[in-house]
Amino acid sequence: MSNKIYPVDVLSINAKQPLQELIFGLKNLLLSLRGVCQKGTDEEKNYDELVILFHRLRNPDFLLHEDSLVKMTVACCLGQLLEVLPFTSFPWDDEDLVVLLNFFIKQLEYFGTSDDVIFKYCVILLKILSKTGIFSGLFMCLRYTTNKENIYDAFLLTVCMAVCTRSDISMAETYIVQLLKNFINNTKYTSNKGIDIILSSILQENIEKHPAMYHVAVKVIRSCSRALDFPIRMLLLRGLQEDGIPVQTRIGGHEFEVMFELHHICPSLLVGVWSQLEVFLLDSLDSSKKKIALTLLAHMFSEEDSDFAFKYRRLWNSFKLCVNDSSSFGRSLIVSCAPKFLINQPDLCQDIIPILQRRSCDSETTIRFGVVKAINKATKMDLNVLQHPALFDILKKSFCDKNEIVLKEALVTLGLIYRRITDSKYPSMMRKAMWIANTLMHLYTSPYDLNIYIPHIEKVVVKCLVPCELPPERRMKKLLQLWCLLDDESRSSFHHIQELKKRAYEAVLRLLSLYQGPSDVESSTNQLVWKREMLAGKISLTMGNQKEVHQRLVLLTKELAENQRLLNFLQEYVNETNSCEDYERLWSENQDVVSYTSQTKKRSLTSKRRVLKQESIVLTVKNLCAKVGSFLVDQVALKELLKLVIKCVSSRDIAEDLHLAGEMAGKLAIELLYEFMKELDTDSEHYLTREVAVGQFATHLPNYADTRCISYITDLCHKLCQKSVLEDLEDESCDGPDWYEKDSLPYRTKCKVVALKALTRLTIRLREPRTTERTLTILSKIVENGGAYSNTNSLSAATKAWLRLTAGCSFLKICDVPHVYAKQVKKIYFFKMAALMTDESEFVRRMFVEKLRQRLMQWEQQRYGLPSTFLSYFVLAGMEQDEDVKSCMLHTLNLCVQDKRQQVWSLVCVTRLFKSTSHLLTRCQQAVPEFCVQTALQIVARFVFDFASETSVHQAHECLSFLLNSLLSSKNGNFGLLATDFYVKLFALMRSCRNAVNPEDEELNKKIWATCEIGEYLLSTVNPAVNNDAEAPGPIIDEKFHILDPSIDKTDIKYLTSDIETLLNKTVAPQLVSYTAVSAAAAAAGDMVVDYKFCLWPA
């Protein structure tokens, strides 16, 4: 054929050509034809050439070519030609059109191919066919209906299947939608099968499989709503009116689902269909169509932002009648859809809630149970539904239901609602949370053995109100929040929960202890079984519904004898050292033990009984575990609770975070702390935790203005700690050891020690005179009574020794606070604590001296430490009989004096706050170590000297020698040393004073004056020529310990008897001779370093 029929620059092509040449020629032809289409042509001769080209390409050699790419390119060329050529240019007949249309349809199947080249040309073909009504124009040229129907169905099926076979159609989605839109709108023909193909694409099962096809179908239906209106309506009506569409159709039996989807896609298509649903709703029988229609309407009415109920009010009224009739399906349906109605349709709640109220009194248990579940689900999705108070009325009726399953679900729902409210950011709903908490607690009332609510409430507590799975900090916040929401009656129930838990705990421990060892004697075995059943009865008294629970517990006692794994689990679970985390871990690790699942559905009667028995045992175990874990406050959790209490009483941040009233949160928080602490008795492993918690509470107690709260805390802590200290209930053997190491202290002894420390911390933190006085009274009485507050012999020697030591160390800690020591500590306690320097226990003496050293020597930490007055305690070290201990005390005294001298040097020479030691002595006497001599004299007079004993004179002389030896020794440095004249003046001044503690005690005053005389004799042994260069300022009397009485002058009165004076003279004389000889020898040798150490009384 001539080349002139082809466009310019396009070579002649032939189906017989080699494949590559043919493909190359067809591609060039397609490019040329696209150029012709863009330029356009009005010349008839060009039409003729293109018509000839069209017929050439329609040749079967091209249409039936074996290569897919050749056929795809030919289809694109034919499409381009049809875009230019008018349809009147061809004498069409049905046979040729069917061949050509089938050819196009066949090429569209390649849309799902994996060949990228062919797919590219397939997209080009789609683009060509979708531009104009090419395909629909050819379809309209068909004359026979059969051909039209076949082509119509084949075209829609091919396009839909091609879209389904490809996951990503983003490149061609627009062309596909446009092609289908033009075809459906322009053909003015419809086929049930074709419509069925499109509608099947919006079924839920196909949406999940082919989401791309669903999007295409939605767009096509919306674009072709006018063309599809009548056929879709007729198709659905025929399926609804008859007994379903024939099986071969794709939407057979899914008409209601299609209606549901069409309602969202194009509601106008269903205008005439809803009337048919009313016919189904009026049917008195529960037909399948009626059930499906009710389900469809329930979903459509309850959808979010749906106005369907208002557009079709008659349909809505018919629906309400159906769900309220005797039909079980309708009543169940409205209950199952109730959450969606409550959440999505607030305007319909006025119709739905009365229906739920009637259903909550339904005769069927499953429906009543469903109502409670519906409220639970609705509140889980949106708490705002609780604005309808009728929902709480429904729950209130439900937990009074005669069926235990409904009752339990109502209680759990209330607990979950409480948890959602407290976890949410809706402070306005806290009143509802308060109502829930108090309602649950009010149900926990006596008689407890007949209260069926007890096990369910305890489960609600550990799962919802105070969830055990939460970390300690969050769990204690929940606990504190719950306590603050409870009223007085509920707090009483809270207390009873703790009591019942404790009783159950003790009974369970006793029960498990009966399984420790097997019994070989039949009689003892029977007795053992009887004891187990008796304990089961005691446990049942704490768990409600006594008769039924007792039967289950008896089964459990028998099971424990055979099931070792269950026994081991319970023994681990009831261990008092467990924390909440341990409970959760044990529960999760032993699910195979605490759960039971039947493996067979068909069982014999014996098998069924065995299953029921096993389920009863598992239920009992769960109830026991819930009781054990309810409101658990372990050692870690109690510390977190303590922090929360401190924050509550110091600021309102926690109260605001928990949506509580700030003015009451602090007081209620302390009450909660007390509630748990008072339940800890001396037999509890957590008893020590209480004392530690009080001590920490006292340490971190913040400053705040509410003095009433301070008083409340003080009374609370003193009451708790004094109970531990004051009650000497131990009954220990007198043959026990005299001392325990700290790590080996008996538990009760440790509790007493920690309680004393807690009292001390509280006293220091509050700094209140009344509190300080109460604490010091306790400490001094313990020391006076030898370690026991009450003068009993029920405590061991080691326990008493530790209590004496702790009391002394606590006193030093209190006196280390300058304000407390100066203003609140009575000086009588100072002298009572000095007795520890001569304690009967060597360990107490050593450790007290070491603690005294630590409190005195704090200058390196830039703290003054204890006043120098406390150096006077060392004067009693002169009575120490053990040479090692005495040597240790002397070394400690020298270190303490050296530290005080360092303070004096820093104050005078570094900071230059004082001009000299004399200036310092007039302004800050407590910094000068020599200031301790005044109180040392009174200590010797109180504890050592006695007019009727010559031995006491020797001891007094030795005690004063021990102290003055360290003060006058050059080993401590020359700076700050005072001359012996200072001491002479001091002793003379002291003889004109009375003791300030008991001024009217003349006997004590005379002893003090006599002790001064012994000191004067002692000073006579010092060479007066040695330290004449040292300062000798005028002494100043410490008015806290001594009262200067200038009205009398006793300096010339001697209180020592002549025998005692003679004895002292004999003692002093050889010492003076010894010192004279030493001084002379040293002077002759030129060595001026002299040790003025006193000669101790000879053995």
mmCIF file of N, CA and C in Angstrom, residues 734-741 796-802 841 843:
data_model
loop_
_atom_site.group_PDB
_atom_site.id
_atom_site.type_symbol
_atom_site.label_atom_id
_atom_site.label_comp_id
_atom_site.label_asym_id
_atom_site.label_seq_id
_atom_site.Cartn_x
_atom_site.Cartn_y
_atom_site.Cartn_z
ATOM 1 N N CYS A 734 17.737 -13.561 131.016
ATOM 2 C CA CYS A 734 18.789 -12.795 131.705
ATOM 3 C C CYS A 734 20.171 -13.353 131.399
ATOM 4 N N ASP A 735 20.243 -14.543 130.852
ATOM 5 C CA ASP A 735 21.521 -15.169 130.541
ATOM 6 C C ASP A 735 22.025 -14.784 129.159
ATOM 7 N N GLY A 736 21.344 -13.870 128.511
ATOM 8 C CA GLY A 736 21.734 -13.460 127.172
ATOM 9 C C GLY A 736 23.027 -12.670 127.187
ATOM 10 N N PRO A 737 23.521 -12.279 126.027
ATOM 11 C CA PRO A 737 24.784 -11.526 125.950
ATOM 12 C C PRO A 737 24.613 -10.128 126.538
ATOM 13 N N ASP A 738 25.765 -9.546 126.950
ATOM 14 C CA ASP A 738 25.735 -8.202 127.514
ATOM 15 C C ASP A 738 25.703 -7.126 126.442
ATOM 16 N N TRP A 739 25.947 -7.525 125.205
ATOM 17 C CA TRP A 739 26.016 -6.521 124.123
ATOM 18 C C TRP A 739 25.710 -7.193 122.786
ATOM 19 N N TYR A 740 25.019 -6.440 121.908
ATOM 20 C CA TYR A 740 24.770 -6.872 120.534
ATOM 21 C C TYR A 740 25.484 -5.922 119.582
ATOM 22 N N GLU A 741 26.023 -6.499 118.520
ATOM 23 C CA GLU A 741 26.506 -5.631 117.462
ATOM 24 C C GLU A 741 25.311 -4.979 116.769
ATOM 25 N N SER A 796 16.542 -7.430 128.390
ATOM 26 C CA SER A 796 17.867 -8.011 128.587
ATOM 27 C C SER A 796 18.886 -6.913 128.836
ATOM 28 N N ALA A 797 20.062 -7.308 129.314
ATOM 29 C CA ALA A 797 21.123 -6.340 129.605
ATOM 30 C C ALA A 797 21.594 -5.651 128.329
ATOM 31 N N ALA A 798 21.698 -6.406 127.242
ATOM 32 C CA ALA A 798 22.157 -5.815 125.987
ATOM 33 C C ALA A 798 21.147 -4.798 125.460
ATOM 34 N N THR A 799 19.858 -5.121 125.585
ATOM 35 C CA THR A 799 18.828 -4.188 125.121
ATOM 36 C C THR A 799 18.860 -2.903 125.935
ATOM 37 N N LYS A 800 18.979 -3.029 127.237
ATOM 38 C CA LYS A 800 19.049 -1.841 128.085
ATOM 39 C C LYS A 800 20.283 -1.011 127.753
ATOM 40 N N ALA A 801 21.405 -1.672 127.509
ATOM 41 C CA ALA A 801 22.625 -0.938 127.176
ATOM 42 C C ALA A 801 22.441 -0.126 125.898
ATOM 43 N N TRP A 802 21.821 -0.728 124.890
ATOM 44 C CA TRP A 802 21.589 -0.019 123.627
ATOM 45 C C TRP A 802 20.621 1.142 123.822
ATOM 46 N N SER A 841 28.385 -0.665 131.329
ATOM 47 C CA SER A 841 28.816 -1.364 130.118
ATOM 48 C C SER A 841 29.993 -0.627 129.495
ATOM 49 N N PHE A 843 31.058 -1.032 126.500
ATOM 50 C CA PHE A 843 30.703 -0.645 125.137
ATOM 51 C C PHE A 843 29.954 0.683 125.132
#
